[in-house]
Coordinates of C-alpha atoms in Angstrom, one line a residue:
Chain P
X1 CA 64.1 124.0 64.3
X2 CA 61.6 125.8 62.1
X3 CA 59.7 128.2 64.4
X4 CA 56.0 127.6 64.3
X5 CA 53.3 129.2 66.4
X6 CA 53.3 132.7 68.0
X7 CA 55.6 132.0 70.8
X8 CA 58.3 130.4 68.6
X9 CA 58.0 133.2 66.0
X10 CA 58.2 135.8 68.7
X11 CA 61.5 134.1 70.0
X12 CA 62.8 134.0 66.5
X13 CA 62.1 137.7 66.0
X14 CA 63.9 138.4 69.2
X15 CA 66.9 136.4 68.0
X16 CA 66.9 138.3 64.7
X17 CA 66.8 141.7 66.5
X18 CA 69.6 140.5 68.8
X19 CA 71.7 139.3 65.8
X20 CA 71.3 142.5 63.9
X21 CA 72.1 144.7 66.9
X22 CA 75.2 142.5 67.8
X23 CA 76.5 143.2 64.2
X24 CA 76.0 146.9 64.5
X25 CA 72.5 147.8 63.8
X26 CA 71.0 150.6 66.0
X27 CA 67.4 149.9 65.2
X28 CA 65.5 146.9 63.8
X29 CA 61.9 146.5 62.9
X30 CA 59.6 144.2 60.9
X31 CA 57.3 145.8 58.2
X32 CA 53.9 144.4 57.1
X33 CA 54.5 143.0 53.6
X34 CA 50.8 143.4 52.6
X35 CA 51.1 147.1 53.6
X36 CA 54.2 147.6 51.5
X37 CA 52.6 145.8 48.6
X38 CA 49.6 148.1 48.9
X39 CA 51.7 151.3 48.9
X40 CA 54.6 150.4 46.5
X41 CA 54.0 150.9 42.8
X42 CA 53.4 147.8 40.7
X43 CA 56.7 145.8 40.1
X44 CA 58.3 147.3 43.2
X45 CA 56.9 145.3 46.0
X46 CA 58.8 142.7 48.0
X47 CA 57.0 139.8 46.3
X48 CA 58.2 141.1 42.9
X49 CA 61.7 139.9 44.1
X50 CA 60.8 137.2 46.5
X51 CA 57.4 135.7 45.8
X52 CA 57.0 133.8 49.2
X53 CA 57.9 136.9 51.2
X54 CA 56.0 137.0 54.6
X55 CA 58.1 139.6 56.4
X56 CA 60.5 142.5 55.6
X57 CA 63.0 143.1 58.3
X58 CA 64.5 146.6 58.1
X59 CA 67.7 147.5 60.0
X60 CA 69.2 151.0 60.5
X61 CA 72.9 151.8 61.2
X62 CA 74.3 155.0 62.4
X63 CA 75.7 157.7 60.1
X64 CA 78.9 159.7 60.4
X65 CA 81.0 160.0 63.5
X66 CA 80.8 163.3 65.4
X67 CA 84.2 164.3 64.0
X68 CA 83.2 163.5 60.4
X69 CA 80.3 165.9 60.6
X70 CA 82.8 168.7 60.9
X71 CA 84.3 167.9 57.5
X72 CA 83.5 169.9 54.4
X73 CA 81.1 168.4 51.8
X74 CA 84.0 167.2 49.5
X75 CA 85.0 164.8 52.3
X76 CA 81.5 163.9 53.5
X77 CA 80.4 163.1 50.0
X78 CA 82.9 160.3 50.0
X79 CA 83.2 159.1 53.6
X80 CA 80.1 160.4 55.4
X81 CA 78.1 157.3 54.7
X82 CA 77.7 154.0 56.4
X83 CA 75.4 152.4 53.9
X84 CA 77.7 149.5 53.1
X85 CA 77.8 148.5 56.8
X86 CA 74.0 148.4 56.7
X87 CA 73.9 146.2 53.6
X88 CA 76.5 143.8 55.2
X89 CA 74.4 143.3 58.3
X90 CA 71.2 142.6 56.2
X91 CA 73.1 140.3 53.9
X92 CA 74.4 138.3 56.9
X93 CA 71.0 138.3 58.4
X94 CA 69.6 136.3 55.5
X95 CA 72.2 133.6 56.2
X96 CA 71.5 133.8 59.9
X97 CA 67.8 133.2 59.3
X98 CA 68.3 130.2 57.0
X99 CA 70.9 128.7 59.3
X100 CA 69.1 129.3 62.6
X101 CA 65.5 128.7 61.6
X102 CA 65.5 126.7 58.4
X103 CA 63.3 129.4 56.7
X104 CA 64.1 131.1 53.4
X105 CA 65.5 134.6 53.4
X106 CA 67.3 137.0 51.0
X107 CA 69.1 140.3 51.1
X108 CA 67.0 143.0 49.6
X109 CA 69.1 144.6 46.8
X110 CA 69.4 148.3 47.4
X111 CA 70.2 149.1 43.7
X112 CA 68.4 150.9 41.0
X113 CA 66.0 148.9 38.9
X114 CA 68.0 147.8 35.8
X115 CA 64.9 148.1 33.7
X116 CA 64.4 151.7 34.6
X117 CA 67.8 153.4 35.0
X118 CA 69.5 154.8 38.0
X119 CA 66.7 157.1 39.3
X120 CA 64.2 154.3 40.0
X121 CA 65.0 151.8 42.8
X122 CA 64.0 148.2 42.7
X123 CA 62.6 148.6 46.2
X124 CA 62.1 151.5 48.5
X125 CA 64.2 150.8 51.5
X126 CA 62.7 154.0 52.9
X127 CA 59.2 152.6 52.7
X128 CA 60.3 149.3 54.4
X129 CA 61.9 151.2 57.3
X130 CA 59.0 153.6 57.7
X131 CA 56.5 150.8 58.0
X132 CA 58.8 148.9 60.3
X133 CA 58.8 151.8 62.6
X134 CA 62.4 152.8 62.6
X135 CA 62.3 156.1 60.7
X136 CA 59.9 158.9 59.7
X137 CA 60.1 161.2 56.7
X138 CA 61.8 164.5 57.1
X139 CA 61.6 167.8 55.2
X140 CA 65.0 167.0 53.8
X141 CA 64.0 164.9 50.8
X142 CA 62.1 162.4 52.9
X143 CA 65.3 161.2 54.4
X144 CA 64.2 159.2 57.4
X145 CA 64.9 160.4 60.9
X146 CA 64.7 158.5 64.2
X147 CA 64.0 160.3 67.5
X148 CA 66.7 158.4 69.3
X149 CA 69.4 157.7 66.7
X150 CA 68.9 160.7 64.3
X151 CA 70.0 159.9 60.7
X152 CA 70.5 156.3 59.8
X153 CA 71.3 154.2 56.8
X154 CA 68.8 151.5 56.1
X155 CA 68.8 148.0 54.6
X156 CA 66.3 145.2 54.3
X157 CA 66.1 141.4 54.4
X158 CA 63.1 139.4 53.1
X159 CA 62.0 136.1 54.7
X160 CA 59.1 133.6 54.3
X161 CA 58.9 133.5 58.1
X162 CA 55.7 135.2 59.2
X163 CA 57.1 137.5 61.9
X164 CA 54.8 139.9 63.8
X165 CA 55.0 143.3 62.1
X166 CA 55.9 146.5 63.9
X167 CA 53.8 149.6 63.0
X168 CA 55.1 153.0 61.9
X169 CA 56.3 155.5 64.5
X170 CA 53.5 157.3 66.5
X171 CA 55.1 160.7 65.9
X172 CA 57.5 162.3 63.5
X173 CA 60.6 164.0 65.0
X174 CA 60.7 166.4 62.0
X175 CA 60.4 169.3 62.2
X176 CA 62.3 169.9 65.5
X177 CA 61.1 172.8 67.7
X178 CA 64.2 174.8 66.7
X179 CA 63.4 174.3 63.0
X180 CA 59.9 175.6 63.5
X181 CA 61.3 178.7 65.2
X182 CA 63.7 179.3 62.3
X183 CA 60.9 178.7 59.8
X184 CA 58.6 181.2 61.5
X185 CA 61.4 183.8 61.4
X186 CA 62.8 183.2 57.9
X187 CA 60.4 180.9 56.0
X188 CA 63.0 178.2 55.9
X189 CA 64.2 175.3 58.1
X190 CA 67.9 174.7 58.4
X191 CA 67.9 171.9 55.8
X192 CA 66.1 174.1 53.3
X193 CA 68.4 177.1 53.9
X194 CA 71.6 175.1 53.6
X195 CA 70.9 172.9 50.4
X196 CA 73.5 174.1 47.9
X197 CA 71.1 173.6 45.0
X198 CA 67.9 174.6 46.7
X199 CA 66.2 171.3 46.2
X200 CA 64.2 171.4 49.4
X201 CA 60.9 173.3 50.0
X202 CA 58.3 173.0 52.7
X203 CA 55.0 174.6 53.7
X204 CA 54.6 174.4 57.5
X205 CA 51.5 175.8 59.2
X206 CA 50.7 175.7 63.0
X207 CA 53.8 173.5 63.6
X208 CA 52.7 170.9 61.1
X209 CA 54.3 170.0 57.7
X210 CA 51.5 170.6 55.2
X211 CA 53.6 170.0 52.1
X212 CA 57.2 169.2 51.2
X213 CA 58.7 169.4 47.8
X214 CA 62.0 167.6 46.9
X215 CA 63.6 168.3 43.5
X216 CA 65.5 165.0 43.4
X217 CA 67.0 165.7 40.0
X218 CA 68.9 168.7 41.4
X219 CA 70.2 166.7 44.3
X220 CA 71.2 163.9 41.8
X221 CA 72.9 166.2 39.5
X222 CA 75.2 167.4 42.2
X223 CA 75.9 164.1 44.0
X224 CA 75.5 161.1 41.7
X225 CA 78.7 161.4 39.7
X226 CA 78.0 158.2 37.7
X227 CA 75.4 160.1 35.8
X228 CA 77.9 162.7 34.7
X229 CA 80.3 160.2 33.0
X230 CA 78.4 159.8 29.8
X231 CA 77.7 163.5 29.7
X232 CA 81.4 164.4 29.8
X233 CA 82.2 161.7 27.2
X234 CA 79.5 163.0 24.9
X235 CA 80.7 166.6 25.3
X236 CA 84.4 165.6 24.7
X237 CA 83.8 163.3 21.7
X238 CA 80.7 164.6 20.0
X239 CA 79.8 168.2 21.0
X240 CA 83.0 170.1 21.7
X241 CA 85.1 171.3 18.7
X242 CA 87.7 173.4 20.6
X243 CA 90.7 171.0 21.3
X244 CA 91.5 172.8 24.6
X245 CA 88.0 172.4 25.8
X246 CA 88.0 168.7 24.8
X247 CA 91.2 168.3 26.7
X248 CA 89.7 169.9 29.8
X249 CA 86.6 167.7 29.6
X250 CA 88.7 164.6 29.6
X251 CA 91.7 165.6 31.8
X252 CA 90.4 168.5 33.9
X253 CA 90.1 168.0 37.7
X254 CA 86.5 167.1 37.6
X255 CA 87.1 164.4 35.0
X256 CA 90.3 163.2 37.0
X257 CA 88.1 162.9 40.1
X258 CA 85.6 160.7 38.3
X259 CA 88.3 158.5 36.7
X260 CA 89.9 158.1 40.1
X261 CA 86.7 157.1 41.8
X262 CA 85.9 154.7 39.0
X263 CA 89.2 153.1 39.5
X264 CA 89.0 152.6 43.2
X265 CA 85.3 151.6 42.9
X266 CA 83.3 150.6 46.0
X267 CA 80.5 153.0 45.6
X268 CA 82.6 156.1 45.4
X269 CA 80.6 157.7 42.6
X270 CA 77.5 158.2 44.6
X271 CA 76.5 159.8 47.7
X272 CA 75.1 163.1 49.1
X273 CA 76.6 166.3 50.2
X274 CA 75.1 165.9 53.7
X275 CA 74.5 169.6 54.1
X276 CA 70.8 169.0 54.9
X277 CA 71.6 166.4 57.5
X278 CA 74.6 168.3 58.9
X279 CA 72.4 171.2 60.1
X280 CA 69.5 169.0 61.2
X281 CA 69.0 169.0 64.9
X282 CA 67.5 165.5 64.9
X283 CA 70.3 164.1 62.8
X284 CA 73.0 165.7 64.9
X285 CA 71.7 166.1 68.4
X286 CA 69.3 163.1 68.9
X287 CA 70.3 161.4 72.2
X288 CA 72.2 158.6 70.4
X289 CA 72.9 160.4 67.0
X290 CA 76.7 159.5 66.9
X291 CA 79.2 157.3 68.5
X292 CA 80.2 160.0 71.1
X293 CA 76.6 160.4 72.2
X294 CA 76.2 156.6 72.3
X295 CA 79.3 156.3 74.4
X296 CA 77.8 158.9 76.8
X297 CA 74.5 157.2 76.8
X298 CA 76.1 153.8 77.7
X299 CA 78.1 155.3 80.5
X300 CA 75.0 157.0 81.9
X301 CA 73.2 153.7 81.8
X302 CA 76.2 152.0 83.5
X303 CA 76.2 154.6 86.2
Chain F
X1 CA 66.3 160.8 15.5
X2 CA 63.0 160.8 13.6
X3 CA 60.8 163.8 13.3
X4 CA 58.0 161.8 14.9
X5 CA 60.2 161.0 17.9
X6 CA 61.2 164.7 18.2
X7 CA 57.5 165.8 18.2
X8 CA 56.6 163.1 20.7
X9 CA 59.4 164.3 22.9
X10 CA 58.6 168.0 22.6
X11 CA 54.9 167.3 23.4
X12 CA 55.5 165.1 26.5
X13 CA 58.8 165.8 28.1
X14 CA 57.7 168.4 30.6
X15 CA 54.8 166.3 31.8
X16 CA 56.8 163.1 31.9
X17 CA 59.5 164.8 33.9
X18 CA 57.0 166.5 36.3
X19 CA 55.2 163.2 36.9
X20 CA 58.5 161.2 37.4
X21 CA 60.3 160.7 40.7
X22 CA 62.5 163.6 39.9
X23 CA 60.1 165.8 41.7
X24 CA 58.5 164.5 44.8
X25 CA 55.7 166.4 46.7
X26 CA 54.5 165.0 49.9
X27 CA 51.3 166.3 51.6
X28 CA 51.2 165.5 55.3
X29 CA 52.7 162.3 56.5
X30 CA 50.4 159.7 54.8
X31 CA 52.7 156.6 54.9
X32 CA 53.4 156.9 58.6
X33 CA 49.8 157.6 59.3
X34 CA 48.8 154.8 56.9
X35 CA 46.3 157.1 55.2
X36 CA 45.7 155.1 52.1
X37 CA 43.0 157.5 50.7
X38 CA 45.6 160.3 50.9
X39 CA 48.3 158.1 49.3
X40 CA 46.0 157.3 46.4
X41 CA 44.9 160.9 46.0
X42 CA 48.5 162.3 45.9
X43 CA 50.3 159.5 44.0
X44 CA 51.0 161.7 41.0
X45 CA 52.7 164.4 43.2
X46 CA 54.8 161.9 45.1
X47 CA 56.3 160.7 41.8
X48 CA 55.4 157.9 39.5
X49 CA 57.2 155.0 37.8
X50 CA 57.4 154.9 34.0
X51 CA 54.7 152.3 34.0
X52 CA 52.3 154.5 36.0
X53 CA 53.1 157.6 33.8
X54 CA 52.5 155.5 30.7
X55 CA 49.1 154.4 32.1
X56 CA 48.2 158.1 32.7
X57 CA 49.3 159.4 29.4
X58 CA 48.3 156.5 27.2
X59 CA 51.8 156.0 25.9
X60 CA 53.9 152.8 25.8
X61 CA 56.1 152.4 28.9
X62 CA 59.3 152.2 26.8
X63 CA 58.4 155.5 25.2
X64 CA 57.8 157.2 28.5
X65 CA 61.1 155.7 29.8
X66 CA 63.0 157.1 26.7
X67 CA 61.4 160.5 27.1
X68 CA 62.2 160.7 30.9
X69 CA 65.8 159.6 30.5
X70 CA 66.4 162.1 27.7
X71 CA 64.7 164.9 29.8
X72 CA 66.9 164.0 32.7
X73 CA 70.0 164.2 30.5
X74 CA 69.1 167.5 29.0
X75 CA 68.4 169.1 32.4
X76 CA 71.5 167.6 34.0
X77 CA 73.9 170.1 35.5
X78 CA 76.9 168.0 36.6
X79 CA 78.9 171.2 37.1
X80 CA 76.9 171.7 40.3
X81 CA 79.3 169.3 41.8
X82 CA 81.7 172.2 42.2
X83 CA 79.3 173.8 44.6
X84 CA 80.2 171.2 47.1
X85 CA 83.9 172.1 47.0
X86 CA 83.3 175.8 47.8
X87 CA 81.6 175.4 51.2
X88 CA 82.7 174.5 54.7
X89 CA 86.4 175.1 54.5
X90 CA 88.1 175.4 57.9
X91 CA 85.0 176.7 59.6
X92 CA 83.4 173.7 61.2
X93 CA 84.4 173.0 64.8

């Protein structure tokens, strides 16, 4: 039955949260669509993709396992993520809402805007999650952090059901006290000090983040391999005159890595190096930051 | 490439790149605090879409997009990928 009235909508929201958590989400929240529309740039609000949108449901799933965090970046860049699991849950959630409540819903595409190229997303899943109260912006390139679950991957689902919105978090877990101590001593937080390309900067005064600067292009150059493909082809076919160098551009190990990842597909040409999150005390040491910690948490609760 | 396009690119690429999402400066925590005045005041620093940059510079959106994408390509350092392969070997326990 289509939920109507505050009580029925509250029950529907509880069912949605229960569904998403049963499928593997750690955190679920509802963002105020009008607030998103007010903040997002023109053309990038939920109603640009789904005109009757009344609610944006944001879900977060956990990141790497505790063991995976010990791997070097060349492994983490391929297998440290859990974003596809988040997308799967949000995709299923749209079907659940339509089946259970007879209201329209759609999976929010996490992809770049095809009109603008790969560095401009269709929607900011980060903005959705932040306004839904399941993450707050960190010094590490505004990657969202959660005080209980640390670093998560986010996905969104739109619906025309007018669910009650959750507000943003009251406090931001970043920077952690240990990061402030390090900053006072060295002028850098762990994430700033470990970024291989130095793309993170912050000005912190009296324990408060006054300003952060994220040089996204430097992060993208290192991690988004799909952007390197045309550059290598151009160099090999148009720029390079030395036959040995041309061979290296097409058959060298970096090229082979790209061709391999293209062949196996499934998102293997994008990712991050995870160095900023690997050294983040919130991402790694929040009470339920990884499956081992969640296992301990459950057993403590059982006891 | 026409000379006119080259002149246009030379004149605007630094500013287009600086205004784009490639460089994102955040002052405070305005989204979480729902400080809309601060969000409005710092929009340029947080990074703009091509449409917003076009509005500010008085250029067609397609021109801004072409300038931005060329600027990204010319600054690209795909070799930085190798930095990832040099760190963290057999030391993380």
